[in-house]
mmCIF file of C-alpha atoms and ligand atoms in Angstrom:
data_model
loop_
_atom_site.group_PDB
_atom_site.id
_atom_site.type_symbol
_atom_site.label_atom_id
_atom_site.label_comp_id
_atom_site.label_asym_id
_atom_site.label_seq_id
_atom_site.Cartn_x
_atom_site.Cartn_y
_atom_site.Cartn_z
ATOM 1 C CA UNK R 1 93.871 158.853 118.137
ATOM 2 C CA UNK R 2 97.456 160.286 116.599
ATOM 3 C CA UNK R 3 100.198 157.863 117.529
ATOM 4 C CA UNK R 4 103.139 159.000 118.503
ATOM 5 C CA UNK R 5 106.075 157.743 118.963
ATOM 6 C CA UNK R 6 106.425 157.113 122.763
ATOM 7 C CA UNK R 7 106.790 153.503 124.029
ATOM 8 C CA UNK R 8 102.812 153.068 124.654
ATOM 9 C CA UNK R 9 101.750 153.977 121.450
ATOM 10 C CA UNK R 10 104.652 151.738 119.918
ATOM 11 C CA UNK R 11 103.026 149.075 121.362
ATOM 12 C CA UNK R 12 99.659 149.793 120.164
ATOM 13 C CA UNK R 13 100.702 150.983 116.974
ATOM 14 C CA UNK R 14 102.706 147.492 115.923
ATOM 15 C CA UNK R 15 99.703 145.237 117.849
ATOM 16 C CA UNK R 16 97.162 147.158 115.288
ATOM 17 C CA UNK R 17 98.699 147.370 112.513
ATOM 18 C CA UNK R 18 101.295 144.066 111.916
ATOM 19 C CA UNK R 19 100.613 140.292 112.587
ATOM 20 C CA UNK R 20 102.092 139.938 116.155
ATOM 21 C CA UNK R 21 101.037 136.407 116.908
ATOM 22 C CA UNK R 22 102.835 133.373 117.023
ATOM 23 C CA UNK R 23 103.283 130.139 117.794
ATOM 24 C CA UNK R 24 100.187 127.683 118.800
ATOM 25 C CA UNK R 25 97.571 127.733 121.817
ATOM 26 C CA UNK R 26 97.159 124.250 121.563
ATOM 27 C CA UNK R 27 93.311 124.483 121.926
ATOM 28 C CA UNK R 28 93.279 122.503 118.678
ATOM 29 C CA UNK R 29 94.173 119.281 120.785
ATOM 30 C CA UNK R 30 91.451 120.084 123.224
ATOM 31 C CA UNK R 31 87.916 118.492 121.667
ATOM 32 C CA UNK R 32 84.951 119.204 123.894
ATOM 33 C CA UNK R 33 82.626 116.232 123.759
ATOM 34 C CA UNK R 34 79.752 116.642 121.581
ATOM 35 C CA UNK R 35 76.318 116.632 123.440
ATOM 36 C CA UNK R 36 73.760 115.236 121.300
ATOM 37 C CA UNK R 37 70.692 115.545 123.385
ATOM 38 C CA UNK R 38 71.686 118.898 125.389
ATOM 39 C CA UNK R 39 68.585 119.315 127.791
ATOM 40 C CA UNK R 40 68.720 123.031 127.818
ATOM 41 C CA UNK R 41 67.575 126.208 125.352
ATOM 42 C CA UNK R 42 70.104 128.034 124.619
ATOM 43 C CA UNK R 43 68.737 131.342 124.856
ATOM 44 C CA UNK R 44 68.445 130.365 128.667
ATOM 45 C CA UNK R 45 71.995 129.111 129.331
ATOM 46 C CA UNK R 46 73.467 131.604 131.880
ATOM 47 C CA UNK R 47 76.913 132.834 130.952
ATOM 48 C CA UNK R 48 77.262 134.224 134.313
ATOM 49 C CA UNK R 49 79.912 133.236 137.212
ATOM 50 C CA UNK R 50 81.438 133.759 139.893
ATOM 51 C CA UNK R 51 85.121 135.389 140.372
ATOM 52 C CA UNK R 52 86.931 136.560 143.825
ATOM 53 C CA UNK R 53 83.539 136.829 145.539
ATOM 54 C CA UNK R 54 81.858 139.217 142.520
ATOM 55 C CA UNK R 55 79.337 137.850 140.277
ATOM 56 C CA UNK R 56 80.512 138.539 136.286
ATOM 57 C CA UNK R 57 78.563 138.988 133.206
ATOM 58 C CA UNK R 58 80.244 136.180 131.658
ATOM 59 C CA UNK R 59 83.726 134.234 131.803
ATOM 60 C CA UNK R 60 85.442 137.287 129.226
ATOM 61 C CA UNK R 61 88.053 138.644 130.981
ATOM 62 C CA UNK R 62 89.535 141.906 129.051
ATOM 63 C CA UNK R 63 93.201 141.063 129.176
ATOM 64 C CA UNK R 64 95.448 144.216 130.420
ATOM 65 C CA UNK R 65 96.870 146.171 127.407
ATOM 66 C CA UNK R 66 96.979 150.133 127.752
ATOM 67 C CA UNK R 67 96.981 153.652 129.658
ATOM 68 C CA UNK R 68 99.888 155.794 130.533
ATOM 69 C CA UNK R 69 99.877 158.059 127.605
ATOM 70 C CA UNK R 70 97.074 160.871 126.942
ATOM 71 C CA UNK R 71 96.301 158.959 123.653
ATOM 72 C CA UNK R 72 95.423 155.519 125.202
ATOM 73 C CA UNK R 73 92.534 156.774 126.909
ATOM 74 C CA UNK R 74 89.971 156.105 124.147
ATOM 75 C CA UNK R 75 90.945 152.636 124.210
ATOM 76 C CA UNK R 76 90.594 152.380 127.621
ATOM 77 C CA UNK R 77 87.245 154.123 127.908
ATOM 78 C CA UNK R 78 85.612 151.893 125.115
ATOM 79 C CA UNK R 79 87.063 148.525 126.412
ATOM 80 C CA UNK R 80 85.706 149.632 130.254
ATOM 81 C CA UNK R 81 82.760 150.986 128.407
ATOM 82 C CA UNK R 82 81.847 147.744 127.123
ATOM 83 C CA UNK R 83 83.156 145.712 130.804
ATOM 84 C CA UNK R 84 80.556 148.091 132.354
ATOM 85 C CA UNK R 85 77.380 147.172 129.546
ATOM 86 C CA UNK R 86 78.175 143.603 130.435
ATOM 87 C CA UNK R 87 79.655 143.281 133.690
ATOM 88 C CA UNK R 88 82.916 142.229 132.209
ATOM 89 C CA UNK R 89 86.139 141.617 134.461
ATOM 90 C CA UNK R 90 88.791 144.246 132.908
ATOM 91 C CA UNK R 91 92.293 145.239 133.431
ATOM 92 C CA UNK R 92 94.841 147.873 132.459
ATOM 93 C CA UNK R 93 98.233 148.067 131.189
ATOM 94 C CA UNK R 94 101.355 149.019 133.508
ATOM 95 C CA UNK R 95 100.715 151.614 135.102
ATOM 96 C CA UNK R 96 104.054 152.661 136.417
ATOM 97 C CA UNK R 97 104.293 155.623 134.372
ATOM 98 C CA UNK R 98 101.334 157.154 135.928
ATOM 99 C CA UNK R 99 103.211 155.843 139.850
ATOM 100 C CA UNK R 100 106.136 157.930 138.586
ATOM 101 C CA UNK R 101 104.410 160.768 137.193
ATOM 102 C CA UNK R 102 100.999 160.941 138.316
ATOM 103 C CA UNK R 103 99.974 163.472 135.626
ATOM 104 C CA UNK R 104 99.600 160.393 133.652
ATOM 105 C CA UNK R 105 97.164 158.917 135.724
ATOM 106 C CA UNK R 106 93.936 160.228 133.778
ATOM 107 C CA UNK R 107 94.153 157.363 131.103
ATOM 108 C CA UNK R 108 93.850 154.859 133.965
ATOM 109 C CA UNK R 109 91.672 156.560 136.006
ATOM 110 C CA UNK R 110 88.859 156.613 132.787
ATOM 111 C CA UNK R 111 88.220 153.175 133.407
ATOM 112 C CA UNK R 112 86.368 152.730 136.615
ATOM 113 C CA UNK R 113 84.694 156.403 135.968
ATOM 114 C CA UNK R 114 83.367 154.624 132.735
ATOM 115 C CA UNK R 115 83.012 151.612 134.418
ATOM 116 C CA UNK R 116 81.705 151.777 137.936
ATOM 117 C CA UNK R 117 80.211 148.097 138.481
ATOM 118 C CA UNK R 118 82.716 146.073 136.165
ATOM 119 C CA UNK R 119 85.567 144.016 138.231
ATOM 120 C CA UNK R 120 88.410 146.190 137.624
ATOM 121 C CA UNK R 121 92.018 145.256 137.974
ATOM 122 C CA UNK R 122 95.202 147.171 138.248
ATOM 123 C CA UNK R 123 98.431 146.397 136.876
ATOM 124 C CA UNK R 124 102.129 146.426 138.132
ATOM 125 C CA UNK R 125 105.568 145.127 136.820
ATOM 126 C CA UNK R 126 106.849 142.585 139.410
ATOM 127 C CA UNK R 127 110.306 144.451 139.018
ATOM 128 C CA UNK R 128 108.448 147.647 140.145
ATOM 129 C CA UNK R 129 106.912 145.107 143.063
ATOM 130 C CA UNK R 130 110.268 144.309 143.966
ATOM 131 C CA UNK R 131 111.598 147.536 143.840
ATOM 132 C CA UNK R 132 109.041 149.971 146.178
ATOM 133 C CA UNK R 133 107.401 147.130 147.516
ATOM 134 C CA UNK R 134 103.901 147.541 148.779
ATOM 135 C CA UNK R 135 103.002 151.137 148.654
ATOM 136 C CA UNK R 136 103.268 150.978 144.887
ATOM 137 C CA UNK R 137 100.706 148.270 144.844
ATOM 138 C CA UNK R 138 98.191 150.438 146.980
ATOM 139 C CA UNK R 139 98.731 153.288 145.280
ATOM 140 C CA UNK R 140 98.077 151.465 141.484
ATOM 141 C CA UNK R 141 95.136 150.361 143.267
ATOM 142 C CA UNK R 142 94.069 153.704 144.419
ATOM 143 C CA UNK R 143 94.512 155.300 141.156
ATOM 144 C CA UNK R 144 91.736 153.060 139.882
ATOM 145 C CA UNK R 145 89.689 152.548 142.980
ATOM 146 C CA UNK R 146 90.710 148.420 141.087
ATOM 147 C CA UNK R 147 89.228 145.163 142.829
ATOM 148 C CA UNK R 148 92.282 143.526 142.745
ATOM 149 C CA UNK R 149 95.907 144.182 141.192
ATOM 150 C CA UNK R 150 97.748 142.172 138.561
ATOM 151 C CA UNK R 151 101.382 141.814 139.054
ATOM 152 C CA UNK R 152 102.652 141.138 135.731
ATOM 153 C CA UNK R 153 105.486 138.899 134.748
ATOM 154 C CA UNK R 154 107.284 139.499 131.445
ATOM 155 C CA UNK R 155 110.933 138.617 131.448
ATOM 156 C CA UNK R 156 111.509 137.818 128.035
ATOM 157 C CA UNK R 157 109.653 140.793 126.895
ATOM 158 C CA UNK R 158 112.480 142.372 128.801
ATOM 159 C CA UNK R 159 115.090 140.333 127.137
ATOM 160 C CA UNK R 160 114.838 141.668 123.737
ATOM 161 C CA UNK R 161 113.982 145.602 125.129
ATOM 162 C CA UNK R 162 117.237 147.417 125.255
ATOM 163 C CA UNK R 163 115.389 149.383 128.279
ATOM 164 C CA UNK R 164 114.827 146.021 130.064
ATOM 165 C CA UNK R 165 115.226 144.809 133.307
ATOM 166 C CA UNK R 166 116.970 141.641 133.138
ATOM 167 C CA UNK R 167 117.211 140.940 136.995
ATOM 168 C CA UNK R 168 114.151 138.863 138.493
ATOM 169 C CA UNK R 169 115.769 138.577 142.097
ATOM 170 C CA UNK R 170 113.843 139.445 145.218
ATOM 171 C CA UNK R 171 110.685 138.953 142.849
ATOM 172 C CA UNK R 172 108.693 136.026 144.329
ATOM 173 C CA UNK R 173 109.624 137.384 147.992
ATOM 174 C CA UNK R 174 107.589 140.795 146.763
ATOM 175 C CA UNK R 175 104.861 138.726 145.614
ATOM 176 C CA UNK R 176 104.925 137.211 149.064
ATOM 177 C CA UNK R 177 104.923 140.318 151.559
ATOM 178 C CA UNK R 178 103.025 142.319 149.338
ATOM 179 C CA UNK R 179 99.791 139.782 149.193
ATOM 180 C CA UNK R 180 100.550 139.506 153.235
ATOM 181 C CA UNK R 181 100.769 143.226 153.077
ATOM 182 C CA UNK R 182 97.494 144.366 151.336
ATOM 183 C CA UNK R 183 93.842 143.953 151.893
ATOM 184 C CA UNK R 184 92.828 143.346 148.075
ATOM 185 C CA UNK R 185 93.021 139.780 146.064
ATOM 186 C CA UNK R 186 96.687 139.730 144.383
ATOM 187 C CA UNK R 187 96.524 137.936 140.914
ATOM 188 C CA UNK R 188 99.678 137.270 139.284
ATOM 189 C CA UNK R 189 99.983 137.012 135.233
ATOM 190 C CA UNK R 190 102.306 136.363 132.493
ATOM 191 C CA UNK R 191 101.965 138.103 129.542
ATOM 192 C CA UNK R 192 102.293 135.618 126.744
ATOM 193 C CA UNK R 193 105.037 132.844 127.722
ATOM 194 C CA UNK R 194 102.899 131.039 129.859
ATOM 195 C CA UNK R 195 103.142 130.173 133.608
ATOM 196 C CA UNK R 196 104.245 126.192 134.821
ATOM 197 C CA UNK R 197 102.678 124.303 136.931
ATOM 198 C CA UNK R 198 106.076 124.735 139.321
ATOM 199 C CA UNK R 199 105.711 128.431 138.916
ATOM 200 C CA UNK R 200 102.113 128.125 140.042
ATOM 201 C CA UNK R 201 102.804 126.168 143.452
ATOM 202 C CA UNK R 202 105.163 128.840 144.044
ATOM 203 C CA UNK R 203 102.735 131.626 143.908
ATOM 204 C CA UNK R 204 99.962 130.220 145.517
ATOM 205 C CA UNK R 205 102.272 129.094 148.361
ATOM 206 C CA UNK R 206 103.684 132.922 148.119
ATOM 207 C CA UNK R 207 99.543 133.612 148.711
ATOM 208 C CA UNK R 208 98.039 134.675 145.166
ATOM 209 C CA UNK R 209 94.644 135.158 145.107
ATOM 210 C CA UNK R 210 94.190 133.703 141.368
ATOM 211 C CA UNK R 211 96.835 132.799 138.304
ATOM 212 C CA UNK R 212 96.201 134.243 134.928
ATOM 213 C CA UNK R 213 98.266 131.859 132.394
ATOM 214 C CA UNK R 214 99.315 134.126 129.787
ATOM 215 C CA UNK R 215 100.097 131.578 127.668
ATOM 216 C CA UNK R 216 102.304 131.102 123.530
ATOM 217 C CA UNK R 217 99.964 130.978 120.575
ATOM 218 C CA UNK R 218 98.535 134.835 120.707
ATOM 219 C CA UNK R 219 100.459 138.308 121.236
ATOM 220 C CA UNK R 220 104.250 137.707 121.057
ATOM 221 C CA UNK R 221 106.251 140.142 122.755
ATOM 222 C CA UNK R 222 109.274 138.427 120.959
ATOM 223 C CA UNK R 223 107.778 139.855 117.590
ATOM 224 C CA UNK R 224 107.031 142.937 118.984
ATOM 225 C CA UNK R 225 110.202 143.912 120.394
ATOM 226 C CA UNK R 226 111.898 142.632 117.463
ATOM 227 C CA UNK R 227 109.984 144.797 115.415
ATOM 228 C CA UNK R 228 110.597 147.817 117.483
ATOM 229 C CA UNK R 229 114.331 146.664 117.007
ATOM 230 C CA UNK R 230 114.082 147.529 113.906
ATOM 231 C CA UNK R 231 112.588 150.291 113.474
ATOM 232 C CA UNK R 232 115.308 151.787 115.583
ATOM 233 C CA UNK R 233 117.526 150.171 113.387
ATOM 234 C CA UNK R 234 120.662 151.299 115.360
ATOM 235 C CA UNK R 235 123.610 148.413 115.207
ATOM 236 C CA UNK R 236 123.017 146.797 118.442
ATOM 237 C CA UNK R 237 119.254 146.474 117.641
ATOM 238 C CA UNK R 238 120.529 143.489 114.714
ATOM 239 C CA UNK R 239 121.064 141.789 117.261
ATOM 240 C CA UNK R 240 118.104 141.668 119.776
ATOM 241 C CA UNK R 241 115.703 141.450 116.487
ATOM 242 C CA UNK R 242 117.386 137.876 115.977
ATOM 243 C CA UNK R 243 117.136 137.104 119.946
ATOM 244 C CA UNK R 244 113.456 138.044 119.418
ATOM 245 C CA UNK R 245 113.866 135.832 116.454
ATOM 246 C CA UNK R 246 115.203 133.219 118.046
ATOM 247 C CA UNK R 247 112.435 133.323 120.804
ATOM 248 C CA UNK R 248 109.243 133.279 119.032
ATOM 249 C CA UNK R 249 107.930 130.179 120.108
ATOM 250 C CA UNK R 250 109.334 130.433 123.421
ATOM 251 C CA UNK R 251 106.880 128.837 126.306
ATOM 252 C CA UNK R 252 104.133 126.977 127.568
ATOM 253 C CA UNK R 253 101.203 127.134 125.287
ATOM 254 C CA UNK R 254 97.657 128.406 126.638
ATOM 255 C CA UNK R 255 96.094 125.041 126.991
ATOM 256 C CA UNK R 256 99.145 123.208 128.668
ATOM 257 C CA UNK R 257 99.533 126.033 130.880
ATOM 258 C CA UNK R 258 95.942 125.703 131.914
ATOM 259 C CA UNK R 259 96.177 122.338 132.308
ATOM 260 C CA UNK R 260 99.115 122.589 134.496
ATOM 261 C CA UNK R 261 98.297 125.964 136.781
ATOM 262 C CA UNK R 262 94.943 124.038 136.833
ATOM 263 C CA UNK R 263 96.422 121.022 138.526
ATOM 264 C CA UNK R 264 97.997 123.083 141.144
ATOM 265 C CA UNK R 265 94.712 125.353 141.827
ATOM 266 C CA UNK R 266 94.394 127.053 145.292
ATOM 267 C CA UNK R 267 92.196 129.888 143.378
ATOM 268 C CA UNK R 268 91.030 130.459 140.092
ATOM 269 C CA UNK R 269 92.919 130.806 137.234
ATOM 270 C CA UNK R 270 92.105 132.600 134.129
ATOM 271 C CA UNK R 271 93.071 131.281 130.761
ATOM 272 C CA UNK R 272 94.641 133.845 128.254
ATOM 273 C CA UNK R 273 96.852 133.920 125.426
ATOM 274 C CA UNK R 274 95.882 133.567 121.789
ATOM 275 C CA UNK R 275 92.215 133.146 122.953
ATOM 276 C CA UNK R 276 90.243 134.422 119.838
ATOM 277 C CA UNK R 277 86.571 132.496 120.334
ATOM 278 C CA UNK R 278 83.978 132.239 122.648
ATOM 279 C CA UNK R 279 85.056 128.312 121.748
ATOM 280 C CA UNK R 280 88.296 129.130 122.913
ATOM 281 C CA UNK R 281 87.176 130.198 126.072
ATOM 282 C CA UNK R 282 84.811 127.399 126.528
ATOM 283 C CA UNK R 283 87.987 124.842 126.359
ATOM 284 C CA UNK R 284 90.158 127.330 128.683
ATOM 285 C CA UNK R 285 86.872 126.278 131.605
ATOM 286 C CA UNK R 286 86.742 122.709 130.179
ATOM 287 C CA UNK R 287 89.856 122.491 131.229
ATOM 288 C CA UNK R 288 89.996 124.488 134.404
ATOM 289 C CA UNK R 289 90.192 127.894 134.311
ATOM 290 C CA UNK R 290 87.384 130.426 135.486
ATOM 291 C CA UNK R 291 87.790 133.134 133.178
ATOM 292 C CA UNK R 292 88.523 133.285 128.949
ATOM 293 C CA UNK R 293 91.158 136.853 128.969
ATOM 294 C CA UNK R 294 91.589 138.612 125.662
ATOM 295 C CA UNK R 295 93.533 141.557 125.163
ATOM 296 C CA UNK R 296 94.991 141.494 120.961
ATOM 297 C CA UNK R 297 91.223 140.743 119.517
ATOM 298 C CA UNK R 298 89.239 143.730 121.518
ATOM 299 C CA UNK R 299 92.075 146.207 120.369
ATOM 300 C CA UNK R 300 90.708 146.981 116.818
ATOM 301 C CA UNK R 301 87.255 146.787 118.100
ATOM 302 C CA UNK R 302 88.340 149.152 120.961
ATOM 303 C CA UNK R 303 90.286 151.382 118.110
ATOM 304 C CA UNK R 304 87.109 151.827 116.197
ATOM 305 C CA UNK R 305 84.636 152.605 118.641
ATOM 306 C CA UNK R 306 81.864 151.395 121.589
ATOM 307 C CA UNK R 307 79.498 149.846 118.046
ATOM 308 C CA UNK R 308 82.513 147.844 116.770
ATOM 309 C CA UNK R 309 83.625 146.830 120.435
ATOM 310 C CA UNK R 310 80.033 145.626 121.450
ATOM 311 C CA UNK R 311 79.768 143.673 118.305
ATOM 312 C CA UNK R 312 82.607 141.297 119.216
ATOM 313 C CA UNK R 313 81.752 141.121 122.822
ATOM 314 C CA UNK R 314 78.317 139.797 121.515
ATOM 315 C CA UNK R 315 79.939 137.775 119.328
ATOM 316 C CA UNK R 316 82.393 135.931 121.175
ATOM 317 C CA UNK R 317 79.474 135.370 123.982
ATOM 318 C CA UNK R 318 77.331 134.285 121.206
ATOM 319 C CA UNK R 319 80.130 131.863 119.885
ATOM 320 C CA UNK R 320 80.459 130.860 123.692
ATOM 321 C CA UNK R 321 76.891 130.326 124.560
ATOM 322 C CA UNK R 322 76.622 128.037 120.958
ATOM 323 C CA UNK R 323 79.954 125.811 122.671
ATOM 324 C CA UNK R 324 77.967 125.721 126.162
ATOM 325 C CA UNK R 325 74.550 124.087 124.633
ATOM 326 C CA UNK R 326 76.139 121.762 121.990
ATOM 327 C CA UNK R 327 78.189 120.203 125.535
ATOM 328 C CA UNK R 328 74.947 120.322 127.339
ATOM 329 C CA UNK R 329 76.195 123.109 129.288
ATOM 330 C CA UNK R 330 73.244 125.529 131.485
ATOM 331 C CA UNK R 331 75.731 127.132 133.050
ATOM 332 C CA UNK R 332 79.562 127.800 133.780
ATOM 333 C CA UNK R 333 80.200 125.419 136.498
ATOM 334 C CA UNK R 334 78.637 122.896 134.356
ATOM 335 C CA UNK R 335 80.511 123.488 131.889
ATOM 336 C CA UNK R 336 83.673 123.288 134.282
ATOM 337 C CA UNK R 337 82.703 119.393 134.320
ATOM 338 C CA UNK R 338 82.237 119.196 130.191
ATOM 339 C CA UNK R 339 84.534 115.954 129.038
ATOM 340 C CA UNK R 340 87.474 116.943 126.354
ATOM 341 C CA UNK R 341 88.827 114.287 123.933
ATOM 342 C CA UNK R 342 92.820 115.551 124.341
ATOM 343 C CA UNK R 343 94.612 114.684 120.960
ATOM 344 C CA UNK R 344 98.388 115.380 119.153
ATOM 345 C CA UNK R 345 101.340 117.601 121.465
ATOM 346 C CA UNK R 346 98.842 118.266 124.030
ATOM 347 C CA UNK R 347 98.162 114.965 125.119
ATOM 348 C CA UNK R 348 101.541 114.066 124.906
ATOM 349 C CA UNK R 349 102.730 117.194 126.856
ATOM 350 C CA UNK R 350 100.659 116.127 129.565
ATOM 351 C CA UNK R 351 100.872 112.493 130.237
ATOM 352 C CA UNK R 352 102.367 112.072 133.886
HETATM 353 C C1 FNR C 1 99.439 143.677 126.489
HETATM 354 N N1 FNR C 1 99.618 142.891 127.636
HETATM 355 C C2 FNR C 1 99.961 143.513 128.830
HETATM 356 N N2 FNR C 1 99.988 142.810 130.002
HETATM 357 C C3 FNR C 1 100.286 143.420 131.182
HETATM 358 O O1 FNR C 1 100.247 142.759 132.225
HETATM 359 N N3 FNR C 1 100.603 144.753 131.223
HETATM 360 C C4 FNR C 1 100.613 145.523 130.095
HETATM 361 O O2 FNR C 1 100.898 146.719 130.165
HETATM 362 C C5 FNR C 1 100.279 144.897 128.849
HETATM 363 N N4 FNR C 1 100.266 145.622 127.686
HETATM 364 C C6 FNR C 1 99.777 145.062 126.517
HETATM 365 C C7 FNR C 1 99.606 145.854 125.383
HETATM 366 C C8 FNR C 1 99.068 145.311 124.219
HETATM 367 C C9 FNR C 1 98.866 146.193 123.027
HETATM 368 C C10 FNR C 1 98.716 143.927 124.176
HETATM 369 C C11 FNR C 1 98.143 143.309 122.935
HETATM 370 C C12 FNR C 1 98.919 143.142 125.289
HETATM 371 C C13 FNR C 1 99.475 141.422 127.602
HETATM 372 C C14 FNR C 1 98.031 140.953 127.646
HETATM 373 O O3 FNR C 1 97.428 141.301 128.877
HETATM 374 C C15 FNR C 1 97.908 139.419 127.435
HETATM 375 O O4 FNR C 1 98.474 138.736 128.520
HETATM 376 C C16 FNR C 1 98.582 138.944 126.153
HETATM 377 O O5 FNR C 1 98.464 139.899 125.141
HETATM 378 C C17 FNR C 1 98.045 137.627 125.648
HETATM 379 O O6 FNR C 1 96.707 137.717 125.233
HETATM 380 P P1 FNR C 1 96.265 137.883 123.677
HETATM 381 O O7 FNR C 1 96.690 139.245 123.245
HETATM 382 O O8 FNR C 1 96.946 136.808 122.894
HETATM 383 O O9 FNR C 1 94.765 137.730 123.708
#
């Protein structure tokens, strides 16, 4: 696809082509317990499991990245190509630009015509929650004929954007009436700064159907802002590169912010952020989550085509299925139970 210069294929563009992660999961503190004697054959261990009343393939959730721009409809075609070979959980990026100009809406739209069985999920701004309230969520919905919508949250990506919106009032209360408001499962997300475990009492109070942690130690909006700072290169852009600088590390790793959403759990929550292993998923449901998202490590796979993107779905769910029988797992809720050693900032981080 030819990428030009709009805000979408920015984002693509810099996530494909420059190292955009930072900071650490934390996963390397998590140690599942080796099973010596694991009772099971692999080849039979069931991957399968169970997510806002729809049975899934497996626990791979493809994180929300793209759509909006004519160009990002490959992408979106392959990754809902491969959610629909494997009955994958998938959502898109945004897709405000297609609620304000519905032209837009094809590049959205490609995914559940590709992808007619997979657990789809739309995707909102809570800004543009707060601002038109409901209708925008049914309509996002609509457009995709989704399963559920994802109400992103993604203030400091908004920080370091000149573009961005910098008030968060009224945000919560739209979380609130909208999920009283609308018949489908709400599941809020962050978007790589993690959510707290106060954050998550507040949402599930507010009546979120699931949390999605979005945690530090994968895709950095911090760097990629900052890059797009300079690239613009005008004089106030100095200065939010060195805010985006400043904020690299900012937030609750992946496998705290697990840990913590997990301790507050009214629903499922679904671990993502710098998840880049089937092992890495295996540790997000050791220690409480339902689903393993990824959205940086399916891009390139997704760039190159449906052979490429299968590969690394098989991959990963091999990788998985190798962590589930050396734990003794058979299946996912057993593996929900595995025992973890917790070592280094981790443990630390979450003594009471
Ligand atoms: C994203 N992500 C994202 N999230 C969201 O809610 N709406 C969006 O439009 C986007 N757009 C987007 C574009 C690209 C290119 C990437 C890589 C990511 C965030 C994504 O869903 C996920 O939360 C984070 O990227 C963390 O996961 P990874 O990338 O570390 O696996």
């Amino acid at each position: 696809a030819k990428l030009t210069s709009s805000r979408k294929m920015d984002h693509l563009r810099i996530c494909s082509q420059e190292n955009i992660e930072t900071g650490t999961t934390l996963f390397d503190d998590v140690h599942l317990v080796h099973c010596a004697l694991p009772e099971c054959d692999m080849d039979a261990i069931d991957l399968s499991v169970e997510f806002l009343g729809k049975r899934l393939g497996s626990p791979l959730f493809i994180a929300a990245m793209t759509g909006g721009h004519p160009d990002t409809a490959e992408v979106n075609r392959v990754l809902a190509a491969a959610a629909e070979k494997y009955w994958l959980g998938i959502g898109v990026g945004s897709q405000r630009a297609a609620l304000e100009k519905p032209e837009l809406a094809d590049s959205f739209a490609i995914v559940r015509e590709t992808a007619p069985h997979a657990f789809v999920c739309g995707n909102l701004g809570a800004v543009q929650l707060a601002e038109h309230g409901a209708e925008w969520a049914e309509r996002a919905v609509e457009m995709i004929d989704a399963d559920a919508l994802c109400i992103h949250l993604n203030f400091l990506q908004e920080v370091i954007q000149p573009e961005g919106d910098r008030s968060a009032v009224g945000c919560l209360e739209a979380i609130r009436q909208c999920c009283k408001d609308v018949k489908f499962p709400v599941i809020v997300k962050e978007t790589g700064n993690g959510i707290s475990r106060e954050v998550a009492s507040q949402l599930w109070d507010a009546g979120v159907a699931a949390i999605d942690t979005g945690g530090v130690g994968g895709t950095s909006w911090a760097k990629i802002e900052g890059i797009r700072a300079d690239e613009r290169g005008a004089a106030g852009d100095k200065a939010l590169r060195e805010l985006g600088d400043s904020l690299l590390t900012w937030g609750i790793p992946t496998a705290l912010s697990v840990f913590e959403v997990a301790g507050t759990r009214k629903g499922p929550v679904i671990a993502t952020g710098g998840l880049r292993s089937g092992l890495d998923i295996a540790k997000g449901i050791a220690l409480g989550a339902t689903l393993g998202g990824m959205a940086l490590p399916l891009l390139s796979p997704a760039l190159s085509g449906e052979e490429e993107m299968y590969a690394s779905v098989d991959s990963i769910h091999y990788q998985l299925r190798a962590a589930m029988f050396l734990t003794g797992s058979a299946n996912i809720s057993s593996l929900q139970s595995a025992r973890t050693y917790i070592t280094g900032a981790l443990r630390e981080m979450t003594r009471e």
